[in-house]
Structures are given as C-alpha cells and as structure tokens.
Short mmCIF file of C-alpha atoms (C1' of nucleotides) in Angstrom, two decimals:
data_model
loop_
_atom_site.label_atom_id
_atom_site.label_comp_id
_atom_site.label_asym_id
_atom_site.label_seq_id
_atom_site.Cartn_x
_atom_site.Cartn_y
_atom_site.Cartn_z
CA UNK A 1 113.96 88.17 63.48
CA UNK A 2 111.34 85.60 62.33
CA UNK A 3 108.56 87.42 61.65
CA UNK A 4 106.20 84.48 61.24
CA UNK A 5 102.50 85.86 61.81
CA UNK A 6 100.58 84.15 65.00
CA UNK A 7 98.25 81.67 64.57
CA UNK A 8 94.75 82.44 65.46
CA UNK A 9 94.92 79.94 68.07
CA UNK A 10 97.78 81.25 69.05
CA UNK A 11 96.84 84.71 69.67
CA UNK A 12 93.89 83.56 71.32
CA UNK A 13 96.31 81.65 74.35
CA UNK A 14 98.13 84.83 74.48
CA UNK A 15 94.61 86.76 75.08
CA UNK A 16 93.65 84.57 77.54
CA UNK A 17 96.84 83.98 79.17
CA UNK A 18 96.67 88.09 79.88
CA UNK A 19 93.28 87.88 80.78
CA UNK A 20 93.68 85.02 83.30
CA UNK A 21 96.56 86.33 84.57
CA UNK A 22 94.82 89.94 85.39
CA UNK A 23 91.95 88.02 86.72
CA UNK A 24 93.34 85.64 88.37
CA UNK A 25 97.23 86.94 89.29
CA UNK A 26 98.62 83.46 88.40
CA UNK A 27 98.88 81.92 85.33
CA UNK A 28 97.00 79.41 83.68
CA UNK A 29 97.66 75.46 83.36
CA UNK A 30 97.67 73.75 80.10
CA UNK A 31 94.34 72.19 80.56
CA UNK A 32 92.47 75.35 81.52
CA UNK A 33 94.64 77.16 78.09
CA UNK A 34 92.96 73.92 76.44
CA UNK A 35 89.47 74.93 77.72
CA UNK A 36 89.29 78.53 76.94
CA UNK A 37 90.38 77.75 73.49
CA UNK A 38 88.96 74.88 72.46
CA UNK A 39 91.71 72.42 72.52
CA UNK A 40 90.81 69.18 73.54
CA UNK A 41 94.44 67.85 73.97
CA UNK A 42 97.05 69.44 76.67
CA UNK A 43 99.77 68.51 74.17
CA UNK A 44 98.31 71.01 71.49
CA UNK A 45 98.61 73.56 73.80
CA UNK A 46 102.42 72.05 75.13
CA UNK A 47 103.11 72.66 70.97
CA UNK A 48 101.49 76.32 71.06
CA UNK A 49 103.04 77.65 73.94
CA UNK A 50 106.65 76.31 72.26
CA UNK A 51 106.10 78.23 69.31
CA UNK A 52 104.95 81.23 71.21
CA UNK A 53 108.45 80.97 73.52
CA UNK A 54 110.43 80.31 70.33
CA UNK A 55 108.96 83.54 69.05
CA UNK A 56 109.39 85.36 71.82
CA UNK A 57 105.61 86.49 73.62
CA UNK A 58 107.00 83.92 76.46
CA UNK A 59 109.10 82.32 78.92
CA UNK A 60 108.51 79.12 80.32
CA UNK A 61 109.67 77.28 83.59
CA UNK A 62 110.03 73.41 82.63
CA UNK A 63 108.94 71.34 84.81
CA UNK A 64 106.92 73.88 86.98
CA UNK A 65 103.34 74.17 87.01
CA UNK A 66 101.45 77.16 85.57
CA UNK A 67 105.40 78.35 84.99
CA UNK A 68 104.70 80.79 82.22
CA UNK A 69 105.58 84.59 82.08
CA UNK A 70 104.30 86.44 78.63
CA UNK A 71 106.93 88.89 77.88
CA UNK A 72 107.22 92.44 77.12
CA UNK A 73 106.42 91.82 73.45
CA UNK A 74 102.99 89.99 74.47
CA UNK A 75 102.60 93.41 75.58
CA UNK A 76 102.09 93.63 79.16
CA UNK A 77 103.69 96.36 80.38
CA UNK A 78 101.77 99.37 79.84
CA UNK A 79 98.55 97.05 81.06
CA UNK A 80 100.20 96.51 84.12
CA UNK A 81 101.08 99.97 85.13
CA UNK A 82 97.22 101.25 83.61
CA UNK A 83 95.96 98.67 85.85
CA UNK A 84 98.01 99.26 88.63
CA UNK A 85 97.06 102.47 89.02
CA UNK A 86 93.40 102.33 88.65
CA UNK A 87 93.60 99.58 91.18
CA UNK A 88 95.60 101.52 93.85
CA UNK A 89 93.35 104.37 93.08
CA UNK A 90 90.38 102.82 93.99
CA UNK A 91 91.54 100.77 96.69
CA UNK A 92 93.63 103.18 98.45
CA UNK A 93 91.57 106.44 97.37
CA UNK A 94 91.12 106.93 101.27
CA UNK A 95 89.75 110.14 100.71
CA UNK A 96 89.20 113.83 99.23
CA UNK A 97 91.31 116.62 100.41
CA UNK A 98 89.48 119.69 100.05
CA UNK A 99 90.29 123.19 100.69
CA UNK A 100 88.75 124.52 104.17
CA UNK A 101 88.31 120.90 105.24
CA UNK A 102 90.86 118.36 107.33
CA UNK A 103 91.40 114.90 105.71
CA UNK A 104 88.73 112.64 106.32
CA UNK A 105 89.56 109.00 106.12
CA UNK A 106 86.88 106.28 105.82
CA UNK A 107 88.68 103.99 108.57
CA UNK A 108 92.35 102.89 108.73
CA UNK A 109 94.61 105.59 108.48
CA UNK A 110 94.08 108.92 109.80
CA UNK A 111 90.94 108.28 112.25
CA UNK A 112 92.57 105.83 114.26
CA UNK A 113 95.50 108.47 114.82
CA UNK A 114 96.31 109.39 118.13
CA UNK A 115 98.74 111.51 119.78
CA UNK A 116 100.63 108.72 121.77
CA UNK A 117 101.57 107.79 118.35
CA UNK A 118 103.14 110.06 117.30
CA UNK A 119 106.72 108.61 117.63
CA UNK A 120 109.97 108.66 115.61
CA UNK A 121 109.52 106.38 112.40
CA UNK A 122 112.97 105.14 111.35
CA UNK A 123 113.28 106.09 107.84
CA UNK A 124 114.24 102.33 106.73
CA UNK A 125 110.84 101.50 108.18
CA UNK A 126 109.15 103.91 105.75
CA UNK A 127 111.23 102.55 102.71
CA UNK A 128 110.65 98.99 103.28
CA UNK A 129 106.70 99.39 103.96
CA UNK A 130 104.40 100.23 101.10
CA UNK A 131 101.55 99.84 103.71
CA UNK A 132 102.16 103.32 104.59
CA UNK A 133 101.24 104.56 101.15
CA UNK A 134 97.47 106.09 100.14
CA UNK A 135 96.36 108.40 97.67
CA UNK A 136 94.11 111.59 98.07
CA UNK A 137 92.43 113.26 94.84
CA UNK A 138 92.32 116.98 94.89
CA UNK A 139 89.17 118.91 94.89
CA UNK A 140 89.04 122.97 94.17
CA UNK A 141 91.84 124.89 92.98
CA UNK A 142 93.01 125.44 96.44
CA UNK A 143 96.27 123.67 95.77
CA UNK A 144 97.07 125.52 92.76
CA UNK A 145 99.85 126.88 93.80
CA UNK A 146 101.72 123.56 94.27
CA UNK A 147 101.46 122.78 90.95
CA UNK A 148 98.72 120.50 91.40
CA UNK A 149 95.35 120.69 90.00
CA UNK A 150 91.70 119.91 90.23
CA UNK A 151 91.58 116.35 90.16
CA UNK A 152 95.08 115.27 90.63
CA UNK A 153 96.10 112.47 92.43
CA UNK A 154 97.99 112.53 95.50
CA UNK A 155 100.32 109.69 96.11
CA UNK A 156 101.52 110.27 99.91
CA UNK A 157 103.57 108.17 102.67
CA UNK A 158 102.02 108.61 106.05
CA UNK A 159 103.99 110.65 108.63
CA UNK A 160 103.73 112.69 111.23
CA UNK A 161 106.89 114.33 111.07
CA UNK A 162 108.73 116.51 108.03
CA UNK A 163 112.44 117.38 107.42
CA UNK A 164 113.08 120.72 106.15
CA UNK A 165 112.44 120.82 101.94
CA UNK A 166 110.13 118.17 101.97
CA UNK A 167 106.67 119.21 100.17
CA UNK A 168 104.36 117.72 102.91
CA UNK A 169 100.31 117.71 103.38
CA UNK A 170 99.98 119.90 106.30
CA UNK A 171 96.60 120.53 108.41
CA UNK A 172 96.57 123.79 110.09
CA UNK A 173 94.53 124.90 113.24
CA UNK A 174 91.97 127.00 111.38
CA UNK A 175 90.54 123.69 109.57
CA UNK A 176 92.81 124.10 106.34
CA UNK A 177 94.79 121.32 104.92
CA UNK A 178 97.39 122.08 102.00
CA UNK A 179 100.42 121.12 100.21
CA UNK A 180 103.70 122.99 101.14
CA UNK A 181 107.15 122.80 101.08
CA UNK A 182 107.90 122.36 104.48
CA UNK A 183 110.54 124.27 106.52
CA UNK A 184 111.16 124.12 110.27
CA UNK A 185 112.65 127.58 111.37
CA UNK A 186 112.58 126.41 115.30
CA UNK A 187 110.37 129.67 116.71
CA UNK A 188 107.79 129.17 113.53
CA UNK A 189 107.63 126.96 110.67
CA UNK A 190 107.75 128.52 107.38
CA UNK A 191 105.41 126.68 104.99
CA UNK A 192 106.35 127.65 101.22
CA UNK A 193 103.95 127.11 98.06
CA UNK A 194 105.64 125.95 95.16
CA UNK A 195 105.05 128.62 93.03
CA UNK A 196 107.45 130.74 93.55
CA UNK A 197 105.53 134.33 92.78
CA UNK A 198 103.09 133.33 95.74
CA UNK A 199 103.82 134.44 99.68
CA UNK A 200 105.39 131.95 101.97
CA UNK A 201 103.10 131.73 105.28
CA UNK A 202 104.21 131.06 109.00
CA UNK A 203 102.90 129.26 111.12
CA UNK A 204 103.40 128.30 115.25
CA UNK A 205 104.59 124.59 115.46
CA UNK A 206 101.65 123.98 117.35
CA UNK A 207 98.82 124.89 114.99
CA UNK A 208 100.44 122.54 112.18
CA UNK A 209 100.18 119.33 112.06
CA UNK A 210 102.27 116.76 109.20
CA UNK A 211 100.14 114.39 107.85
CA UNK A 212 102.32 113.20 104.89
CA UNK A 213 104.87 113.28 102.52
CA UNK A 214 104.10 114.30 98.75
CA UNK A 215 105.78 110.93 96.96
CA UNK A 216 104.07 111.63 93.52
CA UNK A 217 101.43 113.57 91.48
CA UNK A 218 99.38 112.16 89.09
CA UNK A 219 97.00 114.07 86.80
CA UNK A 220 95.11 112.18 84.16
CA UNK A 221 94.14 114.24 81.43
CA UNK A 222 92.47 111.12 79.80
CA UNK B 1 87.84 92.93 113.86
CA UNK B 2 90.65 90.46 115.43
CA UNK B 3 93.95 92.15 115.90
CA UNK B 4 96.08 89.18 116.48
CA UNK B 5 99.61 89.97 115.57
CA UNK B 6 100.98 87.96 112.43
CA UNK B 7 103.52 85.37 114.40
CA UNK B 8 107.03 85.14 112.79
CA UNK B 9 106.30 82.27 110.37
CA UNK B 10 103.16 84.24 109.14
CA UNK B 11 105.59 87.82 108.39
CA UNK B 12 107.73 85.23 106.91
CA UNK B 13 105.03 83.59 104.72
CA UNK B 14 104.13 86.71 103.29
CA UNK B 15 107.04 88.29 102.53
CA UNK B 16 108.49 85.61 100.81
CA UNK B 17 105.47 84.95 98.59
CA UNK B 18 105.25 88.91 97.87
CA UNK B 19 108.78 88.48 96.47
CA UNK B 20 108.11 85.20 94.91
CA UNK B 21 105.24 86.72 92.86
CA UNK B 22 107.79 89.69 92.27
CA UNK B 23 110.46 87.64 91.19
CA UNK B 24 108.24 84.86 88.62
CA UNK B 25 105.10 86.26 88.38
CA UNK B 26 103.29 83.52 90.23
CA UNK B 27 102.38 82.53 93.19
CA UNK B 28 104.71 79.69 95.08
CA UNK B 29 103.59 76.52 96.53
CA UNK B 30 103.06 75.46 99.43
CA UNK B 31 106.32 73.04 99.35
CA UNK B 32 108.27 76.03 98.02
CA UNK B 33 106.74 78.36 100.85
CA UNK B 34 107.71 75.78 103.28
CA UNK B 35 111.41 75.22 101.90
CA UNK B 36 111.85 78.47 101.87
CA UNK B 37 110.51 79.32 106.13
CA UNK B 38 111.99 76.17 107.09
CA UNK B 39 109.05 74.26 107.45
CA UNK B 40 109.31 70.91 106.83
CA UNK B 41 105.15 69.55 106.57
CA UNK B 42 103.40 70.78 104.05
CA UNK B 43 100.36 70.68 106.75
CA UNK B 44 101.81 73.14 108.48
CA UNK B 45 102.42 75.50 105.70
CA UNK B 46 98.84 75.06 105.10
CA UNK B 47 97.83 76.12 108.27
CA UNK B 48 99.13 78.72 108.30
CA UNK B 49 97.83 80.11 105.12
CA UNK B 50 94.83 79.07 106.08
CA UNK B 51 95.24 81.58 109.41
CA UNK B 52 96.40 84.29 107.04
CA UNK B 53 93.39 83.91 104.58
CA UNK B 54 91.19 84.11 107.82
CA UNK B 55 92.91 87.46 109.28
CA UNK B 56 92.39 88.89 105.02
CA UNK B 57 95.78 88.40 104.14
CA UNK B 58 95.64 86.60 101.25
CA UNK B 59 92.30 85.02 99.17
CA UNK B 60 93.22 80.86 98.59
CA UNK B 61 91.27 78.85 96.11
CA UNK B 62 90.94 75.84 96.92
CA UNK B 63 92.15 72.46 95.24
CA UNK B 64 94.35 74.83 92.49
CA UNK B 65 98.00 74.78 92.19
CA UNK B 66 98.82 78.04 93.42
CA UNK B 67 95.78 79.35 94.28
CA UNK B 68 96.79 82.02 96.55
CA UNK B 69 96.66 85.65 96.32
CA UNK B 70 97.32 88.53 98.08
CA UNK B 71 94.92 91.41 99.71
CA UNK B 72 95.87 94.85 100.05
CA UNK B 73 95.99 94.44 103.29
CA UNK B 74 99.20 92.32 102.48
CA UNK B 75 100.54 95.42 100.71
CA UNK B 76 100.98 94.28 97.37
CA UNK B 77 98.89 97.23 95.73
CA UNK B 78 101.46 100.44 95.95
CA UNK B 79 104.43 98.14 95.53
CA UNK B 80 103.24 96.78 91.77
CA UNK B 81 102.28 100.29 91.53
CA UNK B 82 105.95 101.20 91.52
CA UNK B 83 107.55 98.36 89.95
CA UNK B 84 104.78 99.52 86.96
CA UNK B 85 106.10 102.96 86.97
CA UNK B 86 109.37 101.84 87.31
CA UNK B 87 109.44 99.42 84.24
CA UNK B 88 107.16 101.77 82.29
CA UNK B 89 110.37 104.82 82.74
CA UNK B 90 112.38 102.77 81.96
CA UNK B 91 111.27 100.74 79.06
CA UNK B 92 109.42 103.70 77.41
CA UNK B 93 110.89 106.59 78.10
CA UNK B 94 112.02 107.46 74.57
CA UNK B 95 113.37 110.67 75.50
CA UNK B 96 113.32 114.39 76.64
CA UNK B 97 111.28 116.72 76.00
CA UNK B 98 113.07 120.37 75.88
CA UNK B 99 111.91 123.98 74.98
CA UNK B 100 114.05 125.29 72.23
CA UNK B 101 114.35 121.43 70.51
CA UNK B 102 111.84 119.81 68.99
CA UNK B 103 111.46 115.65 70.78
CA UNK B 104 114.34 114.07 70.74
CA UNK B 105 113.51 109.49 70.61
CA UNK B 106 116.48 107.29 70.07
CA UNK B 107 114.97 104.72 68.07
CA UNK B 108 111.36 104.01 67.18
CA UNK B 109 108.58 106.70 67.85
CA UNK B 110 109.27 109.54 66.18
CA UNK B 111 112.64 108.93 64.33
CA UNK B 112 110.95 106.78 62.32
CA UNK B 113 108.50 108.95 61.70
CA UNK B 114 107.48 110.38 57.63
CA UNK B 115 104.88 113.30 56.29
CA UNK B 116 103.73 110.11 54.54
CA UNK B 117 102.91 108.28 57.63
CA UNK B 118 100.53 111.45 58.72
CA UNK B 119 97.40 108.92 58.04
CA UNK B 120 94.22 108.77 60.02
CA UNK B 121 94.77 106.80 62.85
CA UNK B 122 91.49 105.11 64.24
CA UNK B 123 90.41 106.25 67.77
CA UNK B 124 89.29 102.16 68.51
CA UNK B 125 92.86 101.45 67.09
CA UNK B 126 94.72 103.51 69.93
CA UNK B 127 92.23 102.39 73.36
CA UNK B 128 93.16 98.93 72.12
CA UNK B 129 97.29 99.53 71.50
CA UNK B 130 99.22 100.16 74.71
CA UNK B 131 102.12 99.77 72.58
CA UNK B 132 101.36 103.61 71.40
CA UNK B 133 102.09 104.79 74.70
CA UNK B 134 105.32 106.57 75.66
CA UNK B 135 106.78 108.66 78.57
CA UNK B 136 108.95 112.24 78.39
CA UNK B 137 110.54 113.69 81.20
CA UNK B 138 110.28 117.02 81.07
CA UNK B 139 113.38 119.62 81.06
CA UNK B 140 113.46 123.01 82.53
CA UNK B 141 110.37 124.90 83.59
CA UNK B 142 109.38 126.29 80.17
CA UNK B 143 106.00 123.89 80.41
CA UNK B 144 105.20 125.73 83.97
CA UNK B 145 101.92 127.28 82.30
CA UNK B 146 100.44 123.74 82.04
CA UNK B 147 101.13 122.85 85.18
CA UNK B 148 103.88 120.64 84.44
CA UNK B 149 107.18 120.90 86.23
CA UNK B 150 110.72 120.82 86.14
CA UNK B 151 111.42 116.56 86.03
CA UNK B 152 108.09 116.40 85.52
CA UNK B 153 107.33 112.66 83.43
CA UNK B 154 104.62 113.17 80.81
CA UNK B 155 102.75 109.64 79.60
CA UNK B 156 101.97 110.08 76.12
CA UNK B 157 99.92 108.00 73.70
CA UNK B 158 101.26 108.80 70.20
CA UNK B 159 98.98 110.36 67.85
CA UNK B 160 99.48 113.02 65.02
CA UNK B 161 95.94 114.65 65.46
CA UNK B 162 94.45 116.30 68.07
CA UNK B 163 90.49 117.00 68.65
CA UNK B 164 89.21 120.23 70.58
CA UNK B 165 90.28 120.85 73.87
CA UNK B 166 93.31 118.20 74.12
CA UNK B 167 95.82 118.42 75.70
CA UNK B 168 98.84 117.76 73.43
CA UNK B 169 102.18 117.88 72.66
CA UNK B 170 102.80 120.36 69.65
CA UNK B 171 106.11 121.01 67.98
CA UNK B 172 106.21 124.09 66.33
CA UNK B 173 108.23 125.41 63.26
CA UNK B 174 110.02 128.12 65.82
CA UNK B 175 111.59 124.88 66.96
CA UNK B 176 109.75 124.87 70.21
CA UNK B 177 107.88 122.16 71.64
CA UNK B 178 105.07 122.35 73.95
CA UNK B 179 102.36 121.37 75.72
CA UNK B 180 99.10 123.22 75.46
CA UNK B 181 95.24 122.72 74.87
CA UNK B 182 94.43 122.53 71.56
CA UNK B 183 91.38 123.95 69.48
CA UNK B 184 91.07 123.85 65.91
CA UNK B 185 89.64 127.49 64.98
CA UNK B 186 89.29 126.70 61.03
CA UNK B 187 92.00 129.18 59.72
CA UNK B 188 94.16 129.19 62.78
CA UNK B 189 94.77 126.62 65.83
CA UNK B 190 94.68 128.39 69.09
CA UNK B 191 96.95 126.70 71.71
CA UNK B 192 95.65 127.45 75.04
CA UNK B 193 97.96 126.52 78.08
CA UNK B 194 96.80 125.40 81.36
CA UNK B 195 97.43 128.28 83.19
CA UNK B 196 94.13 130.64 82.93
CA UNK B 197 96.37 134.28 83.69
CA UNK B 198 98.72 133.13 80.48
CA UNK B 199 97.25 134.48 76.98
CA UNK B 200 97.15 131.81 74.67
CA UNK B 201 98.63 131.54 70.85
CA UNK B 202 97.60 131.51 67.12
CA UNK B 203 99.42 129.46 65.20
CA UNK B 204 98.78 128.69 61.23
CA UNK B 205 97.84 124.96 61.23
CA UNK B 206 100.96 124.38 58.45
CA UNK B 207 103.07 125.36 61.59
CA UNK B 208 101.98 122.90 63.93
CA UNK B 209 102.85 119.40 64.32
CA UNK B 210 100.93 117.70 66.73
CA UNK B 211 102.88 114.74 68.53
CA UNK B 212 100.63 112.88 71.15
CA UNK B 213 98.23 113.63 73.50
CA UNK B 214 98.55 114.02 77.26
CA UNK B 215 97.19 111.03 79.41
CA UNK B 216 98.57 111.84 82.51
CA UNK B 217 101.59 113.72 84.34
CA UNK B 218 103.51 111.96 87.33
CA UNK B 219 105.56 114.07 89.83
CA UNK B 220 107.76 112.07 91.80
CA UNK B 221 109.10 113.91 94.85
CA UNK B 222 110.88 111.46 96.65
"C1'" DG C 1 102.55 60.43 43.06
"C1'" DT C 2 106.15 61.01 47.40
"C1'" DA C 3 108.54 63.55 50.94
"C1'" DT C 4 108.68 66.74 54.41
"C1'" DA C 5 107.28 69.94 57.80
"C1'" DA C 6 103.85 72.03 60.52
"C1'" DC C 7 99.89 71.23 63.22
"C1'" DA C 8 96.74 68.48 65.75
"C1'" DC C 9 94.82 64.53 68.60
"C1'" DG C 10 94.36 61.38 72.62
"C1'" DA C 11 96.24 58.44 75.89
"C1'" DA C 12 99.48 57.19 79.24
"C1'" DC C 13 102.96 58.43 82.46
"C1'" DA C 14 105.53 60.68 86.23
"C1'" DC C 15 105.63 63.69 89.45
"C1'" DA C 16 103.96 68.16 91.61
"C1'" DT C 17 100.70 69.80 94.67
"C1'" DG C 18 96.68 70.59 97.73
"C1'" DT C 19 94.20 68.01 101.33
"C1'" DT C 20 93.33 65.15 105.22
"C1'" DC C 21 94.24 62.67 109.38
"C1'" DG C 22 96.31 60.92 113.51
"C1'" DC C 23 99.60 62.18 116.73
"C1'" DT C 24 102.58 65.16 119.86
"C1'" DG C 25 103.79 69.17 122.59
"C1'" DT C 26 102.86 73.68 124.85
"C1'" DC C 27 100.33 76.79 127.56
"C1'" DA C 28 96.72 79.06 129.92
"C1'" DA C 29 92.20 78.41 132.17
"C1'" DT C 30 89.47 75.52 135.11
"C1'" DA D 1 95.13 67.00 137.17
"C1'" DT D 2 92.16 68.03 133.23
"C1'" DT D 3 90.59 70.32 129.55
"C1'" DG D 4 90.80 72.78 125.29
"C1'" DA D 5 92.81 75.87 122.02
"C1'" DC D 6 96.84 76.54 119.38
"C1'" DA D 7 100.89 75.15 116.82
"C1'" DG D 8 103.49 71.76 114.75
"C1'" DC D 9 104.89 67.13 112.57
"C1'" DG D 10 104.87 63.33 109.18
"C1'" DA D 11 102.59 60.24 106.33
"C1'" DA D 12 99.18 58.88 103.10
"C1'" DC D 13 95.98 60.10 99.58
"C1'" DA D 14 93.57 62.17 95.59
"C1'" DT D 15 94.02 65.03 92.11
"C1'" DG D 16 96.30 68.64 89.38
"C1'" DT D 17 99.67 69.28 85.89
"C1'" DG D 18 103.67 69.10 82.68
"C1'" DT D 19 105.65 65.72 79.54
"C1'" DT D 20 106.06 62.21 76.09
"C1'" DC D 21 104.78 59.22 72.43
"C1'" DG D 22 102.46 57.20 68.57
"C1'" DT D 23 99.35 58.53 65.21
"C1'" DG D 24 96.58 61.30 62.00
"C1'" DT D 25 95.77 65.45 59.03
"C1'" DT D 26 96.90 69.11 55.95
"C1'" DA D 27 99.64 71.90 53.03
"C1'" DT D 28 103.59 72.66 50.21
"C1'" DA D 29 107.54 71.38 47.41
"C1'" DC D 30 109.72 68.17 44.52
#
DNA sequence: GTATAACACGAACACATGTTCGCTGTCAAT
DNA sequence: ATTGACAGCGAACATGTGTTCGTGTTATAC
C-alpha cells in the first residue's frame, strides 16, 4: 500500500467528481473536471485521474465517455445511503399517520384507491416494483406498542391484502389506523401488537382494511 | 395529466437504463440504449426519450453526453434506497452487538482501539467523516427498553464521548453493553433508556465506556 | 553541473454522441 | 381518397470527449 498523500489538485477532482455526480447523477467529462479546477489542459486532468485510479479513489472505462466510478475509498458509500434516504424521505413522505386519523395521501397512492381494485397482486409483481414503496412518519405515541416511536419512519409496500404474521398498517372502521401483526382467524381477524405484554384485539373482516406491509423502520436519533 | 400507457420500447428504455445506471453508475447512450432494445437509428431512440421526458419519466439535458436522468416516477428512488442499505450492511457492519459481551469488530473500529486514543474528537471533524460511521445488528431483546428489537440494525457514528441526552452505545465494566440516553450528572452518569416505565441507572463515570452514538435504527421486516 | 521523475501545458487527432432532416408506413378520423 | 398524428428508418452533420504527443517546468538525487 502506497500511501502517497493526494495532491491538492487532486483532492479537489475527487470533491468535485462527488459533487457532480450527486448533482448531476452522471459523471463528469475531462473538460468540465478541467473547469471546476482550474486546469486549462484535458490532458492534466487525463494524468490526474491516472494517478487517482493507480491509487485506488477510481475506476475508469477507457475509451468511454464520462466512464469514471470513484470507489469505496473516495468514500461514497455512506453519502449515498445518507442521501438516499433523505431523498426518498422527502419525495415519497406521502403522508403522516396519526393515531385517530386514516392515512391521508396528497395524490397518487391511497386517494385514487378504489374498491374494483382491489385484486390479487402476484407476489413477483410486488418484488420486482419499487413503485409500490412510500414512507409514512409516525406522529403520537399511538404506535408504541409496535416498537415504533414518535417520529419514526415507516417504509411500507402498498397492498391491500395480508398473509397471516405479517406486521401490516391496518385502518379500522372507527377511523383508527395502526401497526399490527396481522392474523386472519376466518370468523375475525386477530390483530396483535408487538409488544408482547399488551392485549391482542379482534376485529370483523369487514371493519379492517390492509393498507400495507411494514418493510422497514427507521428512527433517526440524529 | 396524460395517462398514455408506456409502449413496449418505452418499458424497455427504462428498464434497461435503470440497470445501466445500476450496473456503471452512469447513464447509457443513446447508441447503447438502442443496441441494447434493438433499435437500429439513433433518431428513434431519441424519440422516444424525448416521449418519456414529456410523460416525467426521465429529465434530458440537452447537447451532453449522457444527459439523461431518471424521475421518481421512473422508480429509481426506493431502489438506490436499498442497494444503499444493502452495501452500507454489508460493507460496515463490523459486528454484533450482544448483552452479556462487550462489541465484538473484526478488524478496524474498535479492535484497534487504545485508552491513549481516548482524545477529543472535534464535532466539525465527525459531520464531515462518513468514514466514522458503522452499523450493529442487534442480538436478543435485551435492548427492548430503547425501543430497539431483536435483528434490529443500529447505524452508529463512532465517538468515545457523549453530550446530555444522547443516545449511545455504553459498554460497561459488568461486561454489558447497551444502549441508553446518556446524562452526565457530575459524580455519576445516569443512563436513561427509552422506555419511560423502566427506572434508569447510576453508573460511576470510571465504569462507563462510551462507544458511539445512535443515528438511526432500521427494522427490516421483510 | 546533469539526470531523472513527476507534473503540467496546449494542440491535434479520432471517434463517440446528440441532433436534425427527409422519407416511409400505419392507422384512425374526415 | 385525403388528411394528420404517430412511429420508425437511415444518413449526414456538428459538437462533445477521450487520447496522444511534443514540449516545458520543477524538484530531487547524483
């Protein structure tokens, strides 16, 4: 392991590189490399970004244009997934689900629902679209009992429909919408909180109705 | 709002250029899109990107080499979502975290770590090193009273202080580590867990080792 | 001093790539 | 039959972009 220090200018192509690439979600040519960092000749930059490949902050695609990927070690990663998740939250935030309240959707999802549509979703379907996905953020304490908290973040998969141990958002007839484990018992449906010291409650098929699955809770304590 | 369906070549288009950007990390060409679909003019190809940016598919800039990204609407957002996750487990998950041990890492993080090394860490240094960040998976439900399950992953950023009111990872000399707010009461640190019904601790400070702080807590159900 | 390597510059080149244009075919509406 | 919108084709063009080459500069070692 070499472990030559970077040159200013090229830590400054790796900084930009990053930046372009969040900004723009491509990366950058030579010339506009040359631009940001004041390098008036494309072959200066050709020489900088062989150094940084030789050293390891990137791969590059001969011959292909803007064919550079910075690697782990240009450190990307954790960016990525930081980013990733602020930008699903606020694009797919699609609404608050609040104790005493139904989910209420801005447009796409949930308004638009309609009874006809309720029809079998083949369970390849649901693994090969993300589509489906959107996030809810808690409010109240109302959920406490699923383990999830004020302010949590609820990554769910739209459906309509629950198999038997899946922990599903559920909206019940008497304007309540909460998180359960969900088990059909044919007469009633038995809707368990997680916590295990607290009361299972049953319900009539009709009054419940599945409007996702739980795929993930996030809580930033940040 | 136009619902025209996406016709085959259009599905096409976009799938392959979703797993394009997955597989390099930027966007194809137009020749490559059209090698790839079986289209042999480039014109064509352009059309129909140019039918896809107008239904908010994808954003194009013009005259640049690549200059195509997706929208939402294309689902990109929840799928880099996962991938981030995905890479994030499985490059930085440096180990488990276990009542009755103290954290176990296989290599760098804490291994490594000396009494010397106990030096102030500045709080600009951290929110600009991603690199401090690492992920624990927690084992068995002995972190239930902060909310924190059973398989639950916990994303760390490593730090050996803690401020009031953080919520942290503590190892203490009982050989127990856990997770629990943290306040500094002078002669004693009080440890405070999440869950309001449990008491909380007193530790002597000599007998607490603070490890990282709590960013955020992901629950995967799926 | 000279030699050598690392770094930088600018120009020229070759080809990759987005854009444009004329043409053809299909299909539904008139 | 005619029109017009839509979809597709192929060729030509202008420009974007990676590559190469000769040269110059600076620092270090001999």
């Amino acid at each position: 392991m070499s472990e030559k220090p970077l040159s200013k200018r090229q830590q400054d192509i790796l900084e930009f590189a990053r930046d372009y690439m969040n900004k723009h979600g491509r990366p950058p040519t030579i010339r506009e490399i040359g631009k940001a960092v004041n390098i008036n000749s494309t072959s200066v930059v050709n020489y900088n970004l062989g150094k940084l490949e030789e050293k390891g902050y990137l791969d590059r695609d001969p011959d292909v244009s803007r064919g550079l990927r910075l690697t782990d070690k240009a450190g990307v990663a954790a960016n990525t997934l930081r980013e990733a998740i602020d930008r699903l939250i606020k694009v797919r935030l699609v609404g608050d689900i609040v104790a005493g309240r139904p989910v209420m959707t801005g447009n796409d999802s949930f308004s638009t629902y309609d009874e006809e549509d309720i029809i079998e979703l083949s369970p390849s379907m649901l693994r090969e679209k993300p589509e489906d996905l959107f996030a809810l953020r808690v409010r109240g304490d109302s959920m406490i009992d699923a383990m999830v908290n004020d302010g949590d973040i609820v990554i769910m998969k739209q459906q309509f429909e629950a198999r038997n141990g899946e922990m599903v958002a559920v909206w019940l007839r008497n304007d309540t919408t909460t998180l359960k484990y969900f088990f059909n018992e044919g007469k009633r449906i038995r809707l368990q909180p997680a916590n295990p010291t607290m009361d299972a409650i049953y319900v009539d098929p009709a009054e419940v109705q599945v409007q996702g699955r739980v795929l993930m809770v996030l809580r930033q304590t940040a």
